[in-house]
Amino acid sequence: MSIRNRMTPLTTVALGAGLVLAAVTPALAGTSHTPAPASARPAAVTTAQGDPRNVTQRVADFYGAYIDAVWDGEDPASAADAKALRGFYLTASTRKKVTAWEQRNHADGILFAQNTPVKWKAAYAGSGMGHATTRVTLTWSDGKHPEVTRIDVQSDLTTRKITDLKQVR
């Protein structure tokens, strides 16, 4: 038997196996050509990173975790989580100031509202005299013209604790 005759069946088997593998691999990887319904698709892939030494990042971390805790208000642990976050990120005098504001206004003194935003972002807004200011923008709705509010959050550069919160009007 010649080499050519022996290679033909082997080539046929290899080619067939390759075609089967090409057809099966997308299905196994979940990348078939049939699109999933919109409700079943995950949100766009995003990345996040942080630096605990950066006060703006710490304010962003605080607001992200705080909003998550408040958003999950039906979870029995959420109130305890929100209180613990306040205890860790805010100075004692700032917590007292926030509590007094909440008693006067019957609203959340971190968000300056009675409801929970759907989005937030934090941006460095300046520093001086041992403090940095972070501008937090809270977005309250989706759509073409969402409602937003802004809060200036002051942090001590040494302790990185939040020392003041002011609504931007």
mmCIF file with all atom_site columns, N, CA, C and O in Angstrom, residues 66 83 86-87 90-110 112 165:
data_model
loop_
_atom_site.group_PDB
_atom_site.id
_atom_site.type_symbol
_atom_site.label_atom_id
_atom_site.label_alt_id
_atom_site.label_comp_id
_atom_site.label_asym_id
_atom_site.label_entity_id
_atom_site.label_seq_id
_atom_site.pdbx_PDB_ins_code
_atom_site.Cartn_x
_atom_site.Cartn_y
_atom_site.Cartn_z
_atom_site.occupancy
_atom_site.B_iso_or_equiv
_atom_site.pdbx_formal_charge
_atom_site.auth_seq_id
_atom_site.auth_comp_id
_atom_site.auth_asym_id
_atom_site.auth_atom_id
_atom_site.pdbx_PDB_model_num
ATOM 1   N N  . TYR A 1 66  ? -22.226 52.335 50.021 1.00 0.00 ? 66  TYR A N  1
ATOM 2   C CA . TYR A 1 66  ? -23.375 52.873 50.738 1.00 0.00 ? 66  TYR A CA 1
ATOM 3   C C  . TYR A 1 66  ? -24.644 52.767 49.896 1.00 0.00 ? 66  TYR A C  1
ATOM 4   O O  . TYR A 1 66  ? -25.690 52.323 50.378 1.00 0.00 ? 66  TYR A O  1
ATOM 5   N N  . LYS A 1 83  ? -24.873 51.660 58.369 1.00 0.00 ? 83  LYS A N  1
ATOM 6   C CA . LYS A 1 83  ? -24.385 52.267 59.620 1.00 0.00 ? 83  LYS A CA 1
ATOM 7   C C  . LYS A 1 83  ? -22.889 51.989 59.797 1.00 0.00 ? 83  LYS A C  1
ATOM 8   O O  . LYS A 1 83  ? -22.125 52.886 60.180 1.00 0.00 ? 83  LYS A O  1
ATOM 9   N N  . ARG A 1 86  ? -20.860 54.222 57.501 1.00 0.00 ? 86  ARG A N  1
ATOM 10  C CA . ARG A 1 86  ? -20.774 55.578 58.044 1.00 0.00 ? 86  ARG A CA 1
ATOM 11  C C  . ARG A 1 86  ? -19.712 55.630 59.148 1.00 0.00 ? 86  ARG A C  1
ATOM 12  O O  . ARG A 1 86  ? -18.927 56.571 59.230 1.00 0.00 ? 86  ARG A O  1
ATOM 13  N N  . GLY A 1 87  ? -19.714 54.614 60.004 1.00 0.00 ? 87  GLY A N  1
ATOM 14  C CA . GLY A 1 87  ? -18.753 54.567 61.104 1.00 0.00 ? 87  GLY A CA 1
ATOM 15  C C  . GLY A 1 87  ? -17.317 54.484 60.629 1.00 0.00 ? 87  GLY A C  1
ATOM 16  O O  . GLY A 1 87  ? -16.413 55.055 61.234 1.00 0.00 ? 87  GLY A O  1
ATOM 17  N N  . LEU A 1 90  ? -16.735 58.104 57.889 1.00 0.00 ? 90  LEU A N  1
ATOM 18  C CA . LEU A 1 90  ? -17.008 59.458 58.363 1.00 0.00 ? 90  LEU A CA 1
ATOM 19  C C  . LEU A 1 90  ? -16.400 59.694 59.741 1.00 0.00 ? 90  LEU A C  1
ATOM 20  O O  . LEU A 1 90  ? -16.363 58.787 60.575 1.00 0.00 ? 90  LEU A O  1
ATOM 21  N N  . THR A 1 91  ? -15.976 60.936 59.990 1.00 0.00 ? 91  THR A N  1
ATOM 22  C CA . THR A 1 91  ? -15.516 61.288 61.337 1.00 0.00 ? 91  THR A CA 1
ATOM 23  C C  . THR A 1 91  ? -16.735 61.314 62.256 1.00 0.00 ? 91  THR A C  1
ATOM 24  O O  . THR A 1 91  ? -17.881 61.422 61.804 1.00 0.00 ? 91  THR A O  1
ATOM 25  N N  . ALA A 1 92  ? -16.482 61.254 63.573 1.00 0.00 ? 92  ALA A N  1
ATOM 26  C CA . ALA A 1 92  ? -17.574 61.277 64.544 1.00 0.00 ? 92  ALA A CA 1
ATOM 27  C C  . ALA A 1 92  ? -18.385 62.567 64.434 1.00 0.00 ? 92  ALA A C  1
ATOM 28  O O  . ALA A 1 92  ? -19.621 62.537 64.480 1.00 0.00 ? 92  ALA A O  1
ATOM 29  N N  . SER A 1 93  ? -17.708 63.699 64.259 1.00 0.00 ? 93  SER A N  1
ATOM 30  C CA . SER A 1 93  ? -18.444 64.968 64.157 1.00 0.00 ? 93  SER A CA 1
ATOM 31  C C  . SER A 1 93  ? -19.287 65.025 62.883 1.00 0.00 ? 93  SER A C  1
ATOM 32  O O  . SER A 1 93  ? -20.388 65.583 62.890 1.00 0.00 ? 93  SER A O  1
ATOM 33  N N  . THR A 1 94  ? -18.812 64.423 61.801 1.00 0.00 ? 94  THR A N  1
ATOM 34  C CA . THR A 1 94  ? -19.591 64.394 60.557 1.00 0.00 ? 94  THR A CA 1
ATOM 35  C C  . THR A 1 94  ? -20.813 63.494 60.725 1.00 0.00 ? 94  THR A C  1
ATOM 36  O O  . THR A 1 94  ? -21.900 63.834 60.251 1.00 0.00 ? 94  THR A O  1
ATOM 37  N N  . ARG A 1 95  ? -20.654 62.369 61.419 1.00 0.00 ? 95  ARG A N  1
ATOM 38  C CA . ARG A 1 95  ? -21.816 61.501 61.669 1.00 0.00 ? 95  ARG A CA 1
ATOM 39  C C  . ARG A 1 95  ? -22.881 62.242 62.468 1.00 0.00 ? 95  ARG A C  1
ATOM 40  O O  . ARG A 1 95  ? -24.077 62.132 62.180 1.00 0.00 ? 95  ARG A O  1
ATOM 41  N N  . LYS A 1 96  ? -22.464 63.027 63.459 1.00 0.00 ? 96  LYS A N  1
ATOM 42  C CA . LYS A 1 96  ? -23.429 63.803 64.260 1.00 0.00 ? 96  LYS A CA 1
ATOM 43  C C  . LYS A 1 96  ? -24.149 64.837 63.383 1.00 0.00 ? 96  LYS A C  1
ATOM 44  O O  . LYS A 1 96  ? -25.355 65.017 63.492 1.00 0.00 ? 96  LYS A O  1
ATOM 45  N N  . LYS A 1 97  ? -23.387 65.489 62.528 1.00 0.00 ? 97  LYS A N  1
ATOM 46  C CA . LYS A 1 97  ? -23.964 66.496 61.630 1.00 0.00 ? 97  LYS A CA 1
ATOM 47  C C  . LYS A 1 97  ? -24.976 65.850 60.671 1.00 0.00 ? 97  LYS A C  1
ATOM 48  O O  . LYS A 1 97  ? -26.062 66.394 60.441 1.00 0.00 ? 97  LYS A O  1
ATOM 49  N N  . VAL A 1 98  ? -24.642 64.691 60.140 1.00 0.00 ? 98  VAL A N  1
ATOM 50  C CA . VAL A 1 98  ? -25.531 63.968 59.222 1.00 0.00 ? 98  VAL A CA 1
ATOM 51  C C  . VAL A 1 98  ? -26.798 63.541 59.953 1.00 0.00 ? 98  VAL A C  1
ATOM 52  O O  . VAL A 1 98  ? -27.915 63.701 59.442 1.00 0.00 ? 98  VAL A O  1
ATOM 53  N N  . THR A 1 99  ? -26.661 63.033 61.164 1.00 0.00 ? 99  THR A N  1
ATOM 54  C CA . THR A 1 99  ? -27.823 62.595 61.949 1.00 0.00 ? 99  THR A CA 1
ATOM 55  C C  . THR A 1 99  ? -28.748 63.773 62.234 1.00 0.00 ? 99  THR A C  1
ATOM 56  O O  . THR A 1 99  ? -29.976 63.650 62.122 1.00 0.00 ? 99  THR A O  1
ATOM 57  N N  . ALA A 1 100 ? -28.182 64.915 62.598 1.00 0.00 ? 100 ALA A N  1
ATOM 58  C CA . ALA A 1 100 ? -29.000 66.111 62.860 1.00 0.00 ? 100 ALA A CA 1
ATOM 59  C C  . ALA A 1 100 ? -29.742 66.540 61.592 1.00 0.00 ? 100 ALA A C  1
ATOM 60  O O  . ALA A 1 100 ? -30.936 66.877 61.647 1.00 0.00 ? 100 ALA A O  1
ATOM 61  N N  . TRP A 1 101 ? -29.061 66.507 60.444 1.00 0.00 ? 101 TRP A N  1
ATOM 62  C CA . TRP A 1 101 ? -29.709 66.870 59.182 1.00 0.00 ? 101 TRP A CA 1
ATOM 63  C C  . TRP A 1 101 ? -30.864 65.906 58.890 1.00 0.00 ? 101 TRP A C  1
ATOM 64  O O  . TRP A 1 101 ? -31.947 66.334 58.461 1.00 0.00 ? 101 TRP A O  1
ATOM 65  N N  . GLU A 1 102 ? -30.632 64.618 59.124 1.00 0.00 ? 102 GLU A N  1
ATOM 66  C CA . GLU A 1 102 ? -31.670 63.599 58.858 1.00 0.00 ? 102 GLU A CA 1
ATOM 67  C C  . GLU A 1 102 ? -32.895 63.812 59.744 1.00 0.00 ? 102 GLU A C  1
ATOM 68  O O  . GLU A 1 102 ? -34.029 63.662 59.274 1.00 0.00 ? 102 GLU A O  1
ATOM 69  N N  . GLN A 1 103 ? -32.684 64.164 61.003 1.00 0.00 ? 103 GLN A N  1
ATOM 70  C CA . GLN A 1 103 ? -33.815 64.396 61.898 1.00 0.00 ? 103 GLN A CA 1
ATOM 71  C C  . GLN A 1 103 ? -34.625 65.617 61.472 1.00 0.00 ? 103 GLN A C  1
ATOM 72  O O  . GLN A 1 103 ? -35.855 65.607 61.553 1.00 0.00 ? 103 GLN A O  1
ATOM 73  N N  . ARG A 1 104 ? -33.950 66.642 60.988 1.00 0.00 ? 104 ARG A N  1
ATOM 74  C CA . ARG A 1 104 ? -34.643 67.858 60.524 1.00 0.00 ? 104 ARG A CA 1
ATOM 75  C C  . ARG A 1 104 ? -35.379 67.636 59.205 1.00 0.00 ? 104 ARG A C  1
ATOM 76  O O  . ARG A 1 104 ? -36.447 68.181 58.973 1.00 0.00 ? 104 ARG A O  1
ATOM 77  N N  . ASN A 1 105 ? -34.795 66.849 58.307 1.00 0.00 ? 105 ASN A N  1
ATOM 78  C CA . ASN A 1 105 ? -35.306 66.727 56.944 1.00 0.00 ? 105 ASN A CA 1
ATOM 79  C C  . ASN A 1 105 ? -36.006 65.413 56.618 1.00 0.00 ? 105 ASN A C  1
ATOM 80  O O  . ASN A 1 105 ? -36.537 65.260 55.515 1.00 0.00 ? 105 ASN A O  1
ATOM 81  N N  . HIS A 1 106 ? -35.985 64.461 57.531 1.00 0.00 ? 106 HIS A N  1
ATOM 82  C CA . HIS A 1 106 ? -36.623 63.154 57.326 1.00 0.00 ? 106 HIS A CA 1
ATOM 83  C C  . HIS A 1 106 ? -36.175 62.509 56.017 1.00 0.00 ? 106 HIS A C  1
ATOM 84  O O  . HIS A 1 106 ? -36.989 62.035 55.220 1.00 0.00 ? 106 HIS A O  1
ATOM 85  N N  . ALA A 1 107 ? -34.875 62.543 55.790 1.00 0.00 ? 107 ALA A N  1
ATOM 86  C CA . ALA A 1 107 ? -34.286 61.968 54.573 1.00 0.00 ? 107 ALA A CA 1
ATOM 87  C C  . ALA A 1 107 ? -32.878 61.483 54.910 1.00 0.00 ? 107 ALA A C  1
ATOM 88  O O  . ALA A 1 107 ? -32.365 61.730 56.005 1.00 0.00 ? 107 ALA A O  1
ATOM 89  N N  . ASP A 1 108 ? -32.269 60.797 53.981 1.00 0.00 ? 108 ASP A N  1
ATOM 90  C CA . ASP A 1 108 ? -30.913 60.272 54.151 1.00 0.00 ? 108 ASP A CA 1
ATOM 91  C C  . ASP A 1 108 ? -29.906 61.417 54.038 1.00 0.00 ? 108 ASP A C  1
ATOM 92  O O  . ASP A 1 108 ? -29.858 62.112 53.015 1.00 0.00 ? 108 ASP A O  1
ATOM 93  N N  . GLY A 1 109 ? -29.087 61.606 55.040 1.00 0.00 ? 109 GLY A N  1
ATOM 94  C CA . GLY A 1 109 ? -28.135 62.699 55.080 1.00 0.00 ? 109 GLY A CA 1
ATOM 95  C C  . GLY A 1 109 ? -26.851 62.457 54.312 1.00 0.00 ? 109 GLY A C  1
ATOM 96  O O  . GLY A 1 109 ? -26.032 63.368 54.182 1.00 0.00 ? 109 GLY A O  1
ATOM 97  N N  . ILE A 1 110 ? -26.663 61.271 53.788 1.00 0.00 ? 110 ILE A N  1
ATOM 98  C CA . ILE A 1 110 ? -25.511 60.981 52.930 1.00 0.00 ? 110 ILE A CA 1
ATOM 99  C C  . ILE A 1 110 ? -25.889 61.288 51.481 1.00 0.00 ? 110 ILE A C  1
ATOM 100 O O  . ILE A 1 110 ? -25.109 61.833 50.715 1.00 0.00 ? 110 ILE A O  1
ATOM 101 N N  . PHE A 1 112 ? -28.780 63.033 50.744 1.00 0.00 ? 112 PHE A N  1
ATOM 102 C CA . PHE A 1 112 ? -29.632 64.222 50.766 1.00 0.00 ? 112 PHE A CA 1
ATOM 103 C C  . PHE A 1 112 ? -30.930 63.958 50.001 1.00 0.00 ? 112 PHE A C  1
ATOM 104 O O  . PHE A 1 112 ? -31.368 64.768 49.185 1.00 0.00 ? 112 PHE A O  1
ATOM 105 N N  . LEU A 1 165 ? -20.010 67.147 54.270 1.00 0.00 ? 165 LEU A N  1
ATOM 106 C CA . LEU A 1 165 ? -20.836 66.882 53.078 1.00 0.00 ? 165 LEU A CA 1
ATOM 107 C C  . LEU A 1 165 ? -21.699 68.117 52.848 1.00 0.00 ? 165 LEU A C  1
ATOM 108 O O  . LEU A 1 165 ? -22.356 68.587 53.772 1.00 0.00 ? 165 LEU A O  1
#
